[in-house]
Amino acid sequence: MTRGLVIGESLIDIVGDDEHVGGSPLNVAVGLARLGRDVDFLTHIADDSRGRLIAEYIKSSGAQLVSGSMTAARTPTAAATIADDGSATYNFDLDWQLSGTPEVAQPLFVHTGSIAAVREPGCLAVAALLDAYRVSATVALDPNVRPSLITNRELARQRIEHLVERSDIVKVSDEDLRWIDPDHAPDHTARTWLALGPAIVAVTMGEQGARAFCAAGEAHVAAKRVPVVDTIGAGDAFMVGLLDALWEMDLLGGDRRAALAGIRLDELTAVFEAAGLVSALTVGRAGADLPDRAALRSIAH
């Protein structure tokens, strides 16, 4: 088990007259591949011009598109509106489906989230795949809520909590936590989620940094101060840094579940520092343009 598996949507982000390859799970797969990690990506796109653009983008990053990913009627799109502070809102045209078991080797970890975690009918297949892989793989989740695509809020919340219970690593924004549980502060919800089973709950807070929650305690990691072009892919980049650092520490894989659960707070803080660095490099670039290993090394020194 030397490869990661990412499951989820990929699409074309339309920003004004420009089109960019996007999708939260795609960003995670591409980001890890750019750091030299071996990653398979299972998605649902069409064999059309936009779908082929996505497929080439994935290939050029070094990630592997899983067979059967190009069976959609049309490739999904998300029309983005960028606010003055660099934040983005989206209008989606997306169909999410999966069928069958991916033709991949048993993964070291499986990551999913965003639209793939809650949108029918594909979300049902995603949940089943996570249950199947969980025996031997670390499970990572980023809910990355898209309210404009959710018609039944309570059902979406239930599905997210169901996945949290089966996850080892959860990364979530404070904004998402306020949507998921508006009656409680984000830290309260994060602690509740930690009690459900994950070894790590990471709460990102934009320019306020991130909060780390694990069995050993809690910590706050400040955000890197960098000029922000836009925040597209910032949370995905943090997830990439999180998984990459834990991979480097040999804490991924079902046989390392106990070791991951026993991570020390100083170790987790170092992991969050590394994740914050990947995110900082990404917000300094237009679109979700995640860094490679060379870029990380240059800023780290």
Tab-separated table of C-alpha atoms in Angstrom:
chain	number	residue	atom	x	y	z
A	1	MET	CA	0.000	0.000	0.000
A	2	THR	CA	2.022	2.916	-1.304
A	3	ARG	CA	-0.671	4.905	-3.126
A	4	GLY	CA	-3.424	7.209	-1.971
A	5	LEU	CA	-6.953	7.210	-3.386
A	6	VAL	CA	-9.025	10.390	-3.708
A	7	ILE	CA	-12.721	10.119	-4.575
A	8	GLY	CA	-14.838	13.076	-5.607
A	9	GLU	CA	-15.921	15.677	-8.092
A	10	SER	CA	-13.813	17.436	-10.676
A	11	LEU	CA	-15.112	20.289	-12.780
A	12	ILE	CA	-14.322	23.401	-14.742
A	13	ASP	CA	-14.306	26.635	-12.715
A	14	ILE	CA	-15.551	29.520	-14.858
A	15	VAL	CA	-14.248	32.866	-13.597
A	16	GLY	CA	-15.337	35.661	-15.916
A	17	ASP	CA	-13.996	34.735	-19.358
A	18	ASP	CA	-11.452	32.301	-17.933
A	19	GLU	CA	-11.885	28.573	-17.351
A	20	HIS	CA	-9.802	26.601	-14.862
A	21	VAL	CA	-9.762	22.963	-13.826
A	22	GLY	CA	-11.195	22.670	-10.309
A	23	GLY	CA	-13.092	20.660	-7.732
A	24	SER	CA	-12.073	20.185	-4.117
A	25	PRO	CA	-11.166	16.455	-4.313
A	26	LEU	CA	-9.350	17.010	-7.610
A	27	ASN	CA	-7.265	19.737	-5.962
A	28	VAL	CA	-6.264	17.312	-3.211
A	29	ALA	CA	-5.273	14.591	-5.680
A	30	VAL	CA	-3.316	17.008	-7.875
A	31	GLY	CA	-1.721	18.742	-4.904
A	32	LEU	CA	-0.402	15.474	-3.473
A	33	ALA	CA	0.839	14.354	-6.875
A	34	ARG	CA	2.726	17.624	-7.337
A	35	LEU	CA	4.493	16.865	-4.066
A	36	GLY	CA	5.658	13.576	-5.559
A	37	ARG	CA	3.056	11.340	-3.923
A	38	ASP	CA	1.479	8.438	-5.806
A	39	VAL	CA	-2.258	9.102	-6.043
A	40	ASP	CA	-5.231	7.603	-7.866
A	41	PHE	CA	-8.263	9.820	-8.512
A	42	LEU	CA	-11.803	8.505	-9.018
A	43	THR	CA	-14.232	11.075	-10.408
A	44	HIS	CA	-17.179	11.523	-12.803
A	45	ILE	CA	-16.543	13.573	-15.930
A	46	ALA	CA	-17.465	13.295	-19.610
A	47	ASP	CA	-15.338	12.389	-22.591
A	48	ASP	CA	-15.850	15.894	-23.984
A	49	SER	CA	-13.484	18.833	-24.488
A	50	ARG	CA	-13.725	19.965	-20.862
A	51	GLY	CA	-13.424	16.417	-19.568
A	52	ARG	CA	-10.330	15.802	-21.666
A	53	LEU	CA	-8.860	19.053	-20.329
A	54	ILE	CA	-9.390	17.765	-16.786
A	55	ALA	CA	-7.920	14.353	-17.655
A	56	GLU	CA	-4.804	15.962	-19.121
A	57	TYR	CA	-4.469	18.248	-16.092
A	58	ILE	CA	-4.594	15.239	-13.758
A	59	LYS	CA	-2.061	13.339	-15.876
A	60	SER	CA	0.326	16.288	-16.072
A	61	SER	CA	0.305	16.588	-12.271
A	62	GLY	CA	1.454	12.995	-11.928
A	63	ALA	CA	-1.829	11.646	-10.537
A	64	GLN	CA	-3.611	8.683	-12.121
A	65	LEU	CA	-7.218	8.976	-13.325
A	66	VAL	CA	-9.047	5.788	-12.322
A	67	SER	CA	-10.592	3.788	-15.162
A	68	GLY	CA	-14.328	4.447	-15.488
A	69	SER	CA	-14.095	8.106	-14.444
A	70	MET	CA	-15.102	9.463	-17.872
A	71	THR	CA	-18.697	8.204	-18.161
A	72	ALA	CA	-20.725	11.360	-17.445
A	73	ALA	CA	-23.094	12.909	-19.990
A	74	ARG	CA	-21.317	16.259	-19.609
A	75	THR	CA	-18.408	17.566	-17.594
A	76	PRO	CA	-19.491	19.574	-14.514
A	77	THR	CA	-18.923	23.329	-14.264
A	78	ALA	CA	-18.895	25.901	-11.470
A	79	ALA	CA	-19.302	29.591	-12.302
A	80	ALA	CA	-17.293	31.488	-9.678
A	81	THR	CA	-17.832	35.050	-8.429
A	82	ILE	CA	-14.817	36.544	-6.653
A	83	ALA	CA	-15.482	39.056	-3.860
A	84	ASP	CA	-13.193	41.983	-2.959
A	85	ASP	CA	-11.569	39.957	-0.169
A	86	GLY	CA	-10.661	37.165	-2.615
A	87	SER	CA	-13.349	34.740	-1.446
A	88	ALA	CA	-15.383	32.864	-4.047
A	89	THR	CA	-19.008	31.792	-4.420
A	90	TYR	CA	-20.138	29.257	-7.018
A	91	ASN	CA	-23.083	28.370	-9.240
A	92	PHE	CA	-22.820	24.666	-10.091
A	93	ASP	CA	-23.942	22.539	-13.035
A	94	LEU	CA	-23.024	19.095	-11.773
A	95	ASP	CA	-24.157	15.474	-11.854
A	96	TRP	CA	-22.445	13.161	-9.351
A	97	GLN	CA	-22.509	9.410	-9.880
A	98	LEU	CA	-20.247	6.431	-9.233
A	99	SER	CA	-20.676	2.760	-10.052
A	100	GLY	CA	-18.698	-0.347	-9.216
A	101	THR	CA	-15.468	-0.766	-7.308
A	102	PRO	CA	-12.438	1.205	-8.532
A	103	GLU	CA	-9.778	-0.829	-10.303
A	104	VAL	CA	-6.961	0.284	-8.033
A	105	ALA	CA	-4.538	-1.334	-5.625
A	106	GLN	CA	-5.496	-1.338	-1.953
A	107	PRO	CA	-4.852	2.300	-0.962
A	108	LEU	CA	-2.784	3.614	1.928
A	109	PHE	CA	-5.506	6.187	2.544
A	110	VAL	CA	-8.757	7.261	0.938
A	111	HIS	CA	-9.871	10.891	0.939
A	112	THR	CA	-13.239	12.343	-0.023
A	113	GLY	CA	-15.542	15.232	0.756
A	114	SER	CA	-17.317	18.262	-0.647
A	115	ILE	CA	-20.121	17.578	-3.142
A	116	ALA	CA	-19.172	13.895	-3.400
A	117	ALA	CA	-20.034	13.340	0.268
A	118	VAL	CA	-23.640	14.559	0.167
A	119	ARG	CA	-24.997	14.661	-3.398
A	120	GLU	CA	-27.088	11.729	-4.579
A	121	PRO	CA	-26.749	9.244	-6.044
A	122	GLY	CA	-22.943	9.214	-5.928
A	123	CYS	CA	-22.670	9.949	-2.200
A	124	LEU	CA	-24.194	6.552	-1.399
A	125	ALA	CA	-21.459	4.792	-3.373
A	126	VAL	CA	-18.805	6.967	-1.718
A	127	ALA	CA	-20.004	5.961	1.769
A	128	ALA	CA	-19.950	2.286	0.779
A	129	LEU	CA	-16.407	2.583	-0.611
A	130	LEU	CA	-15.162	4.243	2.567
A	131	ASP	CA	-16.588	1.407	4.640
A	132	ALA	CA	-14.911	-1.125	2.345
A	133	TYR	CA	-11.505	0.561	2.426
A	134	ARG	CA	-11.512	1.548	6.094
A	135	VAL	CA	-10.232	-1.862	7.261
A	136	SER	CA	-6.838	-1.297	5.666
A	137	ALA	CA	-6.718	2.429	4.845
A	138	THR	CA	-6.752	5.723	6.706
A	139	VAL	CA	-9.952	7.632	5.916
A	140	ALA	CA	-9.737	11.416	5.427
A	141	LEU	CA	-12.701	13.770	5.029
A	142	ASP	CA	-13.256	17.431	4.180
A	143	PRO	CA	-17.006	18.257	4.178
A	144	ASN	CA	-16.333	21.504	2.235
A	145	VAL	CA	-20.049	22.318	2.220
A	146	ARG	CA	-21.675	23.759	-0.912
A	147	PRO	CA	-25.048	25.071	0.393
A	148	SER	CA	-26.294	26.034	-3.082
A	149	LEU	CA	-26.299	22.346	-4.056
A	150	ILE	CA	-27.995	21.053	-0.901
A	151	THR	CA	-31.784	20.723	-0.970
A	152	ASN	CA	-32.193	18.821	2.310
A	153	ARG	CA	-30.007	20.405	4.969
A	154	GLU	CA	-30.802	17.906	7.715
A	155	LEU	CA	-30.066	14.924	5.489
A	156	ALA	CA	-26.765	16.491	4.422
A	157	ARG	CA	-25.820	17.057	8.057
A	158	GLN	CA	-26.632	13.435	8.883
A	159	ARG	CA	-24.536	12.186	5.977
A	160	ILE	CA	-21.585	14.335	6.997
A	161	GLU	CA	-21.769	13.101	10.592
A	162	HIS	CA	-21.997	9.502	9.354
A	163	LEU	CA	-18.748	10.015	7.428
A	164	VAL	CA	-17.094	11.778	10.373
A	165	GLU	CA	-17.742	8.674	12.500
A	166	ARG	CA	-15.860	6.559	9.945
A	167	SER	CA	-12.985	8.980	9.370
A	168	ASP	CA	-9.542	9.117	10.941
A	169	ILE	CA	-8.753	12.648	9.753
A	170	VAL	CA	-11.322	15.418	9.349
A	171	LYS	CA	-10.468	18.853	7.966
A	172	VAL	CA	-13.274	21.411	8.115
A	173	SER	CA	-13.563	25.201	7.946
A	174	ASP	CA	-15.137	27.198	10.758
A	175	GLU	CA	-17.614	28.516	8.171
A	176	ASP	CA	-18.692	24.966	7.324
A	177	LEU	CA	-19.075	24.105	11.004
A	178	ARG	CA	-21.379	27.097	11.503
A	179	TRP	CA	-23.533	25.850	8.616
A	180	ILE	CA	-23.523	22.247	9.845
A	181	ASP	CA	-24.251	23.137	13.483
A	182	PRO	CA	-25.435	26.750	13.768
A	183	ASP	CA	-26.461	26.267	17.414
A	184	HIS	CA	-22.901	25.731	18.664
A	185	ALA	CA	-19.509	27.379	18.298
A	186	PRO	CA	-17.142	25.678	15.810
A	187	ASP	CA	-14.786	24.508	18.578
A	188	HIS	CA	-17.676	22.796	20.369
A	189	THR	CA	-18.694	20.943	17.204
A	190	ALA	CA	-15.063	19.976	16.519
A	191	ARG	CA	-14.771	18.452	20.003
A	192	THR	CA	-18.039	16.602	19.462
A	193	TRP	CA	-16.717	15.217	16.189
A	194	LEU	CA	-13.431	14.153	17.799
A	195	ALA	CA	-15.450	12.124	20.321
A	196	LEU	CA	-17.157	10.288	17.439
A	197	GLY	CA	-13.931	8.559	16.429
A	198	PRO	CA	-11.458	10.601	14.325
A	199	ALA	CA	-7.854	10.800	15.504
A	200	ILE	CA	-7.536	14.371	14.223
A	201	VAL	CA	-10.019	17.165	13.626
A	202	ALA	CA	-8.546	20.212	11.896
A	203	VAL	CA	-10.555	23.441	11.855
A	204	THR	CA	-9.308	26.053	9.400
A	205	MET	CA	-10.182	29.689	10.064
A	206	GLY	CA	-8.779	31.623	7.113
A	207	GLU	CA	-6.483	34.430	8.202
A	208	GLN	CA	-7.032	33.364	11.832
A	209	GLY	CA	-5.061	30.160	11.249
A	210	ALA	CA	-6.187	26.688	12.272
A	211	ARG	CA	-7.210	24.775	15.373
A	212	ALA	CA	-5.903	21.271	16.029
A	213	PHE	CA	-7.928	18.733	18.007
A	214	CYS	CA	-6.635	15.284	18.972
A	215	ALA	CA	-6.658	12.952	21.977
A	216	ALA	CA	-3.534	14.652	23.359
A	217	GLY	CA	-5.199	18.082	23.441
A	218	GLU	CA	-5.826	21.196	21.384
A	219	ALA	CA	-3.606	23.778	19.737
A	220	HIS	CA	-3.839	26.912	17.611
A	221	VAL	CA	-1.530	27.467	14.651
A	222	ALA	CA	-1.291	30.972	13.195
A	223	ALA	CA	-1.778	31.600	9.488
A	224	LYS	CA	1.221	32.526	7.351
A	225	ARG	CA	1.113	36.214	6.444
A	226	VAL	CA	1.201	36.387	2.654
A	227	PRO	CA	-0.376	38.583	-0.041
A	228	VAL	CA	-3.667	36.936	-1.065
A	229	VAL	CA	-4.620	36.752	-4.759
A	230	ASP	CA	-7.685	34.619	-4.038
A	231	THR	CA	-8.651	31.848	-1.626
A	232	ILE	CA	-9.697	29.268	-4.230
A	233	GLY	CA	-8.254	25.930	-3.123
A	234	ALA	CA	-6.898	27.204	0.204
A	235	GLY	CA	-8.678	24.552	2.258
A	236	ASP	CA	-7.777	21.839	-0.241
A	237	ALA	CA	-4.142	22.911	-0.037
A	238	PHE	CA	-4.273	22.622	3.769
A	239	MET	CA	-5.630	19.081	3.387
A	240	VAL	CA	-2.795	18.265	0.987
A	241	GLY	CA	-0.211	19.525	3.465
A	242	LEU	CA	-1.871	17.607	6.279
A	243	LEU	CA	-1.851	14.301	4.409
A	244	ASP	CA	1.652	14.848	3.059
A	245	ALA	CA	3.092	15.526	6.507
A	246	LEU	CA	1.328	12.532	8.076
A	247	TRP	CA	2.534	10.381	5.145
A	248	GLU	CA	6.097	11.553	5.832
A	249	MET	CA	5.664	10.571	9.509
A	250	ASP	CA	4.475	7.076	8.513
A	251	LEU	CA	1.103	7.608	10.188
A	252	LEU	CA	-1.124	6.613	7.261
A	253	GLY	CA	-2.623	3.162	6.640
A	254	GLY	CA	-5.045	1.021	8.589
A	255	ASP	CA	-2.207	-0.663	10.475
A	256	ARG	CA	-1.077	2.776	11.710
A	257	ARG	CA	-4.493	3.780	13.076
A	258	ALA	CA	-3.429	3.385	16.716
A	259	ALA	CA	-0.236	5.373	16.119
A	260	LEU	CA	-2.213	8.151	14.415
A	261	ALA	CA	-4.647	8.252	17.335
A	262	GLY	CA	-1.682	8.585	19.676
A	263	ILE	CA	-0.075	11.537	17.876
A	264	ARG	CA	1.509	14.026	20.272
A	265	LEU	CA	0.321	17.610	20.288
A	266	ASP	CA	3.744	18.953	19.307
A	267	GLU	CA	3.799	16.540	16.353
A	268	LEU	CA	0.325	17.598	15.253
A	269	THR	CA	1.286	21.262	15.581
A	270	ALA	CA	4.248	20.643	13.260
A	271	VAL	CA	1.906	18.911	10.802
A	272	PHE	CA	-0.410	21.932	10.880
A	273	GLU	CA	2.528	24.281	10.294
A	274	ALA	CA	3.429	22.278	7.186
A	275	ALA	CA	-0.198	22.295	6.008
A	276	GLY	CA	-0.410	26.053	6.522
A	277	LEU	CA	2.640	26.524	4.336
A	278	VAL	CA	1.007	24.694	1.402
A	279	SER	CA	-2.127	26.786	1.863
A	280	ALA	CA	-0.172	30.050	2.036
A	281	LEU	CA	1.586	29.311	-1.249
A	282	THR	CA	-1.748	28.519	-2.901
A	283	VAL	CA	-3.594	31.709	-1.887
A	284	GLY	CA	-0.706	33.716	-3.318
A	285	ARG	CA	-1.538	32.382	-6.791
A	286	ALA	CA	-4.605	32.814	-8.988
A	287	GLY	CA	-6.976	29.856	-8.871
A	288	ALA	CA	-6.243	26.565	-7.131
A	289	ASP	CA	-2.620	26.388	-8.315
A	290	LEU	CA	-1.077	24.151	-5.659
A	291	PRO	CA	2.711	24.136	-5.197
A	292	ASP	CA	5.225	21.446	-6.015
A	293	ARG	CA	7.943	20.191	-3.648
A	294	ALA	CA	10.524	22.656	-4.974
A	295	ALA	CA	8.261	25.627	-4.202
A	296	LEU	CA	7.688	24.329	-0.687
A	297	ARG	CA	11.399	23.899	-0.088
A	298	SER	CA	12.176	27.397	-1.358
A	299	ILE	CA	9.742	29.122	1.001
A	300	ALA	CA	10.601	26.831	3.940
A	301	HIS	CA	14.188	28.020	3.743
